[in-house]
PDB file of C-alpha atoms in Angstrom:
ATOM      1  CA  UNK G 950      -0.551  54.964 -61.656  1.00  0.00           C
ATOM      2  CA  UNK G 951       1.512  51.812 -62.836  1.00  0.00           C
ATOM      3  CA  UNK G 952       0.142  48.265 -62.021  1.00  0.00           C
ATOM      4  CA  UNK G 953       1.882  45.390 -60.973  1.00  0.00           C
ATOM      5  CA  UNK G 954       0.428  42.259 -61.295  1.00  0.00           C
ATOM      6  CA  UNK G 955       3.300  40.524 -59.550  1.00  0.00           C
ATOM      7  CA  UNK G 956       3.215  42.479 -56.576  1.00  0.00           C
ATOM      8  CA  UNK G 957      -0.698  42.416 -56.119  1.00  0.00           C
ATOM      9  CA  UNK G 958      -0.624  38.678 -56.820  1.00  0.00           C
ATOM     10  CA  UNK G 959       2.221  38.572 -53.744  1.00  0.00           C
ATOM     11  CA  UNK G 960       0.086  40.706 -51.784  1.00  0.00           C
ATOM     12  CA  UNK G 961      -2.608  39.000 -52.271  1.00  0.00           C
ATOM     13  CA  UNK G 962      -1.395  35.428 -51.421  1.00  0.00           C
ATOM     14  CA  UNK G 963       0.923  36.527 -48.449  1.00  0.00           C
ATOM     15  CA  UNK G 964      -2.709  38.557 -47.511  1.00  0.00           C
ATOM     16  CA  UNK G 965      -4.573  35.401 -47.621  1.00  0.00           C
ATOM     17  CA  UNK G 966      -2.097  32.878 -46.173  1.00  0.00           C
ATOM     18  CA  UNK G 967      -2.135  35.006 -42.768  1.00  0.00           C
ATOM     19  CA  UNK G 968      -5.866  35.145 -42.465  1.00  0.00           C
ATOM     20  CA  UNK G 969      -5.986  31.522 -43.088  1.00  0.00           C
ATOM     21  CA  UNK G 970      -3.321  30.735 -40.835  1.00  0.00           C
ATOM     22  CA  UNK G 971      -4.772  32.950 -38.072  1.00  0.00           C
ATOM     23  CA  UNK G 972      -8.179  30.716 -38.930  1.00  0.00           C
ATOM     24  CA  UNK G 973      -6.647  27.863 -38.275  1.00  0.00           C
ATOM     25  CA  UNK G 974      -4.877  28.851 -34.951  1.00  0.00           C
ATOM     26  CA  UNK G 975      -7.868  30.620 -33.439  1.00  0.00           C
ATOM     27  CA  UNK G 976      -8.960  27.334 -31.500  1.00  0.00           C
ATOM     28  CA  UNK G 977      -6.454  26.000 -29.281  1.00  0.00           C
ATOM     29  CA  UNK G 978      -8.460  24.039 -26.961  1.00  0.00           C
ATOM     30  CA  UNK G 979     -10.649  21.767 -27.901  1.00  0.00           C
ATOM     31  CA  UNK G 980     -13.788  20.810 -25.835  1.00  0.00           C
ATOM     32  CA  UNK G 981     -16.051  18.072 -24.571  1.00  0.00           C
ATOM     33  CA  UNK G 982     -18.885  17.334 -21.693  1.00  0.00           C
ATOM     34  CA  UNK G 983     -19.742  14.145 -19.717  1.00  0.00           C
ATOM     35  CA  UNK G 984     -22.453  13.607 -17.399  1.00  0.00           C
ATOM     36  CA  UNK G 985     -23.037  11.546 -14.210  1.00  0.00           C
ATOM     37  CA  UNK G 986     -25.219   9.419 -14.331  1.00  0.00           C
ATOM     38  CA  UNK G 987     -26.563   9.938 -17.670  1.00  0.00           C
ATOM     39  CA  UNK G 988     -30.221   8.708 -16.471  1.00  0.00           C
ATOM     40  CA  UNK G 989     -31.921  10.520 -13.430  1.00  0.00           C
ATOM     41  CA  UNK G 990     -35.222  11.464 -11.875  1.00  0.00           C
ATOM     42  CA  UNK G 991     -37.058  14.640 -11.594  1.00  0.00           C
ATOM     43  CA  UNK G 992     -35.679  16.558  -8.696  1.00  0.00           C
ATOM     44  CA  UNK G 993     -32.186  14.925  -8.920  1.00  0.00           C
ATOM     45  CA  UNK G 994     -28.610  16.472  -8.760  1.00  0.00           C
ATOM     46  CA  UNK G 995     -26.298  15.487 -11.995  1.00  0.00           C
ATOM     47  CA  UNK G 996     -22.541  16.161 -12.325  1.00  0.00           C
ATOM     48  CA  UNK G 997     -21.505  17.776 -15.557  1.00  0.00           C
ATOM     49  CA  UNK G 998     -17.774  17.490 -16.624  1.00  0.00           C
ATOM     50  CA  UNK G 999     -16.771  20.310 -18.815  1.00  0.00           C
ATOM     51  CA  UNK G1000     -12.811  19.031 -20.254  1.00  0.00           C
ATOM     52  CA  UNK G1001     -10.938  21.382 -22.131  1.00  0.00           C
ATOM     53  CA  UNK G1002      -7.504  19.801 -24.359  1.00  0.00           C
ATOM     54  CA  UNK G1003      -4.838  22.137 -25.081  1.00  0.00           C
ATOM     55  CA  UNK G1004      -2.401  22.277 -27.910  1.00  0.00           C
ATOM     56  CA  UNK G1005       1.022  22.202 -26.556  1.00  0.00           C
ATOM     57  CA  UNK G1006       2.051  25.908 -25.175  1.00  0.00           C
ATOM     58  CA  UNK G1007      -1.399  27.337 -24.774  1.00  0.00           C
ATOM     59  CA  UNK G1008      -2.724  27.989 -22.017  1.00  0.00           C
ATOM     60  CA  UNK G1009      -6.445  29.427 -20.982  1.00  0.00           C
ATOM     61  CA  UNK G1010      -7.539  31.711 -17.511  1.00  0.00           C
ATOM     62  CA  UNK G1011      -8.691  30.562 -14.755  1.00  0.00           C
ATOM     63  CA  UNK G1012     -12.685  31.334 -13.433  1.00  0.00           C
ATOM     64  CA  UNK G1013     -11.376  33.292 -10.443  1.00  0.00           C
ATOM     65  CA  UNK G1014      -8.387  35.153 -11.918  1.00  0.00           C
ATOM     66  CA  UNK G1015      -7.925  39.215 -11.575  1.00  0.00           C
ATOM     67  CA  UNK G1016      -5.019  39.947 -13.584  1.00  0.00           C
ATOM     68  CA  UNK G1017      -6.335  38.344 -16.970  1.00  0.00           C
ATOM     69  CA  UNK G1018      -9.656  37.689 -18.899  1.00  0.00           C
ATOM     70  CA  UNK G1019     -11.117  35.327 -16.929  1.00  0.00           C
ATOM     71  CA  UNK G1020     -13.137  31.966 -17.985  1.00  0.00           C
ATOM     72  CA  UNK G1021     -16.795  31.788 -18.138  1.00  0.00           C
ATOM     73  CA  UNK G1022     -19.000  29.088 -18.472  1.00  0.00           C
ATOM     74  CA  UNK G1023     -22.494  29.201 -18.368  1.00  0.00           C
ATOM     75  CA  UNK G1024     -25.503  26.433 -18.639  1.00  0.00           C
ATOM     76  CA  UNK G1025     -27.976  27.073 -21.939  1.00  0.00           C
ATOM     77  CA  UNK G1026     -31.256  27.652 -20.694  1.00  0.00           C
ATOM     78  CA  UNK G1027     -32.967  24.117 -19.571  1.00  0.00           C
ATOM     79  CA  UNK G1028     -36.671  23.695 -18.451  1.00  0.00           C
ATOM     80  CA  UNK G1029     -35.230  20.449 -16.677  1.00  0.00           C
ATOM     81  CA  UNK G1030     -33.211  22.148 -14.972  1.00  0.00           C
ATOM     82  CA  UNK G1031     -33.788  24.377 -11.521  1.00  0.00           C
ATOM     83  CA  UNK G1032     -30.141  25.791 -10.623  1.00  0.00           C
ATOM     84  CA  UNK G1033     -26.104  24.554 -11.134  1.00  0.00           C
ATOM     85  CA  UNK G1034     -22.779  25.959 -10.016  1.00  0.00           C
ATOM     86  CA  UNK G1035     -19.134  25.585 -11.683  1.00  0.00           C
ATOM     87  CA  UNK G1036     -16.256  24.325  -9.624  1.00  0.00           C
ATOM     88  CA  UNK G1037     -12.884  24.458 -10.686  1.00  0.00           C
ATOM     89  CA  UNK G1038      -9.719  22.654  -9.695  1.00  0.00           C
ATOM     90  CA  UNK G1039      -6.890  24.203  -8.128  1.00  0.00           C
ATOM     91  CA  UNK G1040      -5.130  27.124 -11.095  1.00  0.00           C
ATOM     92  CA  UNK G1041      -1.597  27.574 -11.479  1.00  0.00           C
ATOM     93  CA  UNK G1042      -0.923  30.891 -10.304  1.00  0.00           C
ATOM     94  CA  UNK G1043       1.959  33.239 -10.989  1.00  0.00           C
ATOM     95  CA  UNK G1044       3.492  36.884 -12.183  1.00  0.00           C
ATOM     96  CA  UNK G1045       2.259  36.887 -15.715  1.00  0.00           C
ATOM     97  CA  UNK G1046       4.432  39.947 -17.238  1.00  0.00           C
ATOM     98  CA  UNK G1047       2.165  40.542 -20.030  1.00  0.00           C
ATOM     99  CA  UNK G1048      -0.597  41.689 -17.654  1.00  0.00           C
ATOM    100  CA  UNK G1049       1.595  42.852 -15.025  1.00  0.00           C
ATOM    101  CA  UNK G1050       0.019  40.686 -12.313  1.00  0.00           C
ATOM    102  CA  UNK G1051      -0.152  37.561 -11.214  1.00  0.00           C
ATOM    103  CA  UNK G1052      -2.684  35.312 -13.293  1.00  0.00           C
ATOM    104  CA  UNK G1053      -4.258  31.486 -12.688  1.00  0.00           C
ATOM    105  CA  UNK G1054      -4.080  29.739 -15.283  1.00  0.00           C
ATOM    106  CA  UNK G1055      -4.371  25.980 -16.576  1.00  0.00           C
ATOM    107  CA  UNK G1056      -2.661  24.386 -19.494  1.00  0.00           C
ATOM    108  CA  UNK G1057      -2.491  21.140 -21.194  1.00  0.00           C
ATOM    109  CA  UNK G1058      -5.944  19.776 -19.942  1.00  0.00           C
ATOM    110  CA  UNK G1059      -8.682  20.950 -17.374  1.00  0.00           C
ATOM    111  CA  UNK G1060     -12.112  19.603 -16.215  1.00  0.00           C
ATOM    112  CA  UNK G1061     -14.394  21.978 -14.744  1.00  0.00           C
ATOM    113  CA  UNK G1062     -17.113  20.674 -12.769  1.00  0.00           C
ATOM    114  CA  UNK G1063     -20.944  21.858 -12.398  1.00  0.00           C
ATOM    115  CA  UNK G1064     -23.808  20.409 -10.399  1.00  0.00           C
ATOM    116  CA  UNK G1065     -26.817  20.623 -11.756  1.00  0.00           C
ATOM    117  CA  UNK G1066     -29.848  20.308  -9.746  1.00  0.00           C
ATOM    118  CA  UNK G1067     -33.186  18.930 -11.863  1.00  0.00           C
ATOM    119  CA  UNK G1068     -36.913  20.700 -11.403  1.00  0.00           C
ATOM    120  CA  UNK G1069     -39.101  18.414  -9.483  1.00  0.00           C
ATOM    121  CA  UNK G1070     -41.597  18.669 -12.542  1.00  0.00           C
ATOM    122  CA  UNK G1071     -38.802  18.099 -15.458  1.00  0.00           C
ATOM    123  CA  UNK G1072     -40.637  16.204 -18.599  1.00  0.00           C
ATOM    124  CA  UNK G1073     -38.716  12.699 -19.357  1.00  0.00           C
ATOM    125  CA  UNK G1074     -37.445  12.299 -22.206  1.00  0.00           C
ATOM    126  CA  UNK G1075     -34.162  13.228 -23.744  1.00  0.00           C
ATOM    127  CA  UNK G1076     -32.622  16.675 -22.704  1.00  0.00           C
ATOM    128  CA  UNK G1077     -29.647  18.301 -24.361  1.00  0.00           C
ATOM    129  CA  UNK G1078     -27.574  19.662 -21.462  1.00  0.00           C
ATOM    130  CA  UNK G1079     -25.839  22.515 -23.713  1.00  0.00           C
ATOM    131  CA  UNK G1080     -22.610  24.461 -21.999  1.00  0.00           C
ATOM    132  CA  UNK G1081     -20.887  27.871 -23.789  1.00  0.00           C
ATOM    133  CA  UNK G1082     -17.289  28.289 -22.324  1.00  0.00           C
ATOM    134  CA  UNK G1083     -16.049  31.635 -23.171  1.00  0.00           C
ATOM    135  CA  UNK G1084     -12.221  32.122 -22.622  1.00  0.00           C
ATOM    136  CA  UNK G1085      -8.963  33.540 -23.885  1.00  0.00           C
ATOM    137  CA  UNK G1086      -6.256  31.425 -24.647  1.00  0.00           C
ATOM    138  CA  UNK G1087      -2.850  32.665 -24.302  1.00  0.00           C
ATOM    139  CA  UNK G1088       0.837  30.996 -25.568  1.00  0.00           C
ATOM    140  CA  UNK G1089       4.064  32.570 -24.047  1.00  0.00           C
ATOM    141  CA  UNK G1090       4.466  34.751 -27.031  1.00  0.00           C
ATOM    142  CA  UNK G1091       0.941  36.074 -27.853  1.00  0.00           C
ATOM    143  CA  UNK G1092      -3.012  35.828 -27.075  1.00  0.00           C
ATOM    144  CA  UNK G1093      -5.876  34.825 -29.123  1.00  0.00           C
ATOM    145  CA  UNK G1094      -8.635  37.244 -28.467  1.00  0.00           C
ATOM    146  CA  UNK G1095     -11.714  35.743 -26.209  1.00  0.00           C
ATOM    147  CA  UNK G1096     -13.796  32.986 -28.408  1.00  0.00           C
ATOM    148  CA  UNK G1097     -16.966  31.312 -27.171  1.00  0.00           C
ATOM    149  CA  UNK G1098     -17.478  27.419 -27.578  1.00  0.00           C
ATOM    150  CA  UNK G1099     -20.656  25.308 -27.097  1.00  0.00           C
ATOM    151  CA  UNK G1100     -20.406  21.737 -26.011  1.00  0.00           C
ATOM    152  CA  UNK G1101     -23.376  19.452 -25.233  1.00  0.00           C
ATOM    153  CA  UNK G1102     -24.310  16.032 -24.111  1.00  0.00           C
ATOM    154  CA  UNK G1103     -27.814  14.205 -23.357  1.00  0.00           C
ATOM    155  CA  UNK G1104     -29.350  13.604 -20.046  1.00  0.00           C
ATOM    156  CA  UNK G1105     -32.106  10.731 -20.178  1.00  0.00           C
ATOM    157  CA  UNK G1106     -34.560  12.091 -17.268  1.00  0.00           C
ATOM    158  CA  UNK G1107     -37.354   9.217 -16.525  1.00  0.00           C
ATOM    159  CA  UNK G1108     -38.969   9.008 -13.092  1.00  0.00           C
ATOM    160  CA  UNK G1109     -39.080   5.491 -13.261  1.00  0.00           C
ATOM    161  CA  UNK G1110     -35.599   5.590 -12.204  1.00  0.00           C
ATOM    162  CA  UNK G1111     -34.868   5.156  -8.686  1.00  0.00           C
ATOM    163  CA  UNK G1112     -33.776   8.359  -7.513  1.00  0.00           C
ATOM    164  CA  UNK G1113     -29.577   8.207  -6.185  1.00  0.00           C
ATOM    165  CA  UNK G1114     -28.259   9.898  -3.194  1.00  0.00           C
ATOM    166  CA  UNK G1115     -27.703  13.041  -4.058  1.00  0.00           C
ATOM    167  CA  UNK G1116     -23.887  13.905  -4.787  1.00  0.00           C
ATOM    168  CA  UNK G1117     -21.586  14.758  -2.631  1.00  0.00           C
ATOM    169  CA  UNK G1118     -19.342  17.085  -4.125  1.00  0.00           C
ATOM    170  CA  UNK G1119     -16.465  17.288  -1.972  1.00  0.00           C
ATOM    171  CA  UNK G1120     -15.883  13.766  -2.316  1.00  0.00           C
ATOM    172  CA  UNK G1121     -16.713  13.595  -6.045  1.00  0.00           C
ATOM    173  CA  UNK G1122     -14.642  16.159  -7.225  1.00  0.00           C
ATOM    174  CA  UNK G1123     -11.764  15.325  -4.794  1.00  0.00           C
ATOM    175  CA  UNK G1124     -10.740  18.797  -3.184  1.00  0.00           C
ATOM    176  CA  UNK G1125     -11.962  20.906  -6.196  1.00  0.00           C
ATOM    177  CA  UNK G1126     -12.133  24.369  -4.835  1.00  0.00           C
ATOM    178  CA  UNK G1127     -15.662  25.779  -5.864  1.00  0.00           C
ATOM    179  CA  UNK G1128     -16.706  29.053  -7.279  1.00  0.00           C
ATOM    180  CA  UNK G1129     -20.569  30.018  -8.110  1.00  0.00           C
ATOM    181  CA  UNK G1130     -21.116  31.018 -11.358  1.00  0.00           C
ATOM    182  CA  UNK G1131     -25.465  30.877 -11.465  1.00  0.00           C
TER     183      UNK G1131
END
């Protein structure tokens, strides 16, 4: 069997190039959390903002939608903290052809919401409030396969602090339809 070292070198570089370039194109949203307030009491209710930015044409599933891979997001495991849910703004929805049904779906940037609700017993101190998104993000030509990501941000919790109203989430999140995801 003949060798050629041009060809394998070809091969081998055009080989390479598209795993790289796949690599690099993998991550199409790039993600980030907030919290409200930042300092709280044991047994209080904090808002988490989960915001996603997209690279122009890609687009990600919604929590609620049947014709697609839906999003997921769930809360790392916190002794501080009792329960939460995940609300989500209003998806664009429409006939997706690729999946033969219609799809929601949100593109260029998206904040999903959860309210967490603190233990009555959580230890002050510094708490990393850790969030895994798992999700498939789609252009109108092809889809990545599902990916997870992991965002976090810090939650002070002292009980010295005077414990806030607790939120009201209609008029915090401004019509944001909910869906439970405990």
């Amino acid at each position: 069997m003949a060798h050629h070292p041009r060809l394998l070198t070809f091969l081998s570089a055009f080989l390479l190039a598209g795993v790289t370039s796949f690599g690099e194109k993998a991550d199409h949203i790039q993600w980030s959390v907030s919290l409200e307030p930042v300092s709280v009491s044991p047994s209080s209710k904090v808002l988490a903002r989960m915001t996603g930015e997209f690279d122009p044409g890609w687009h990600i599933y919604s929590l609620s939608t049947l014709g697609a891979i839906p999003t997921t997001i769930h809360l790392e495991p916190n002794p501080a903290v009792a329960s939460y849910r995940v609300l989500q703004p209003a998806p664009h929805r429409a006939f997706d052809p690729g999946f033969n049904s219609d799809t929601e779906t949100f593109d260029r940037e998206v904040t999903f919401f959860l309210e967490l609700a603190l233990t009555k017993d959580a230890r002050g101190g510094s708490h990393e409030i850790a969030l895994e998104v798992r999700y498939q993000s789609c252009s109108d030509k092809i889809c990545i396969p599902p990916v997870r990501r992991r965002a976090a941000a810090s939650l002070i919790v002292d009980p010295a602090v005077q414990r806030i109203a607790p939120l009201d989430s209609g008029r915090l999140l401004g019509g944001v339809a909910g869906s439970a995801n405990t």
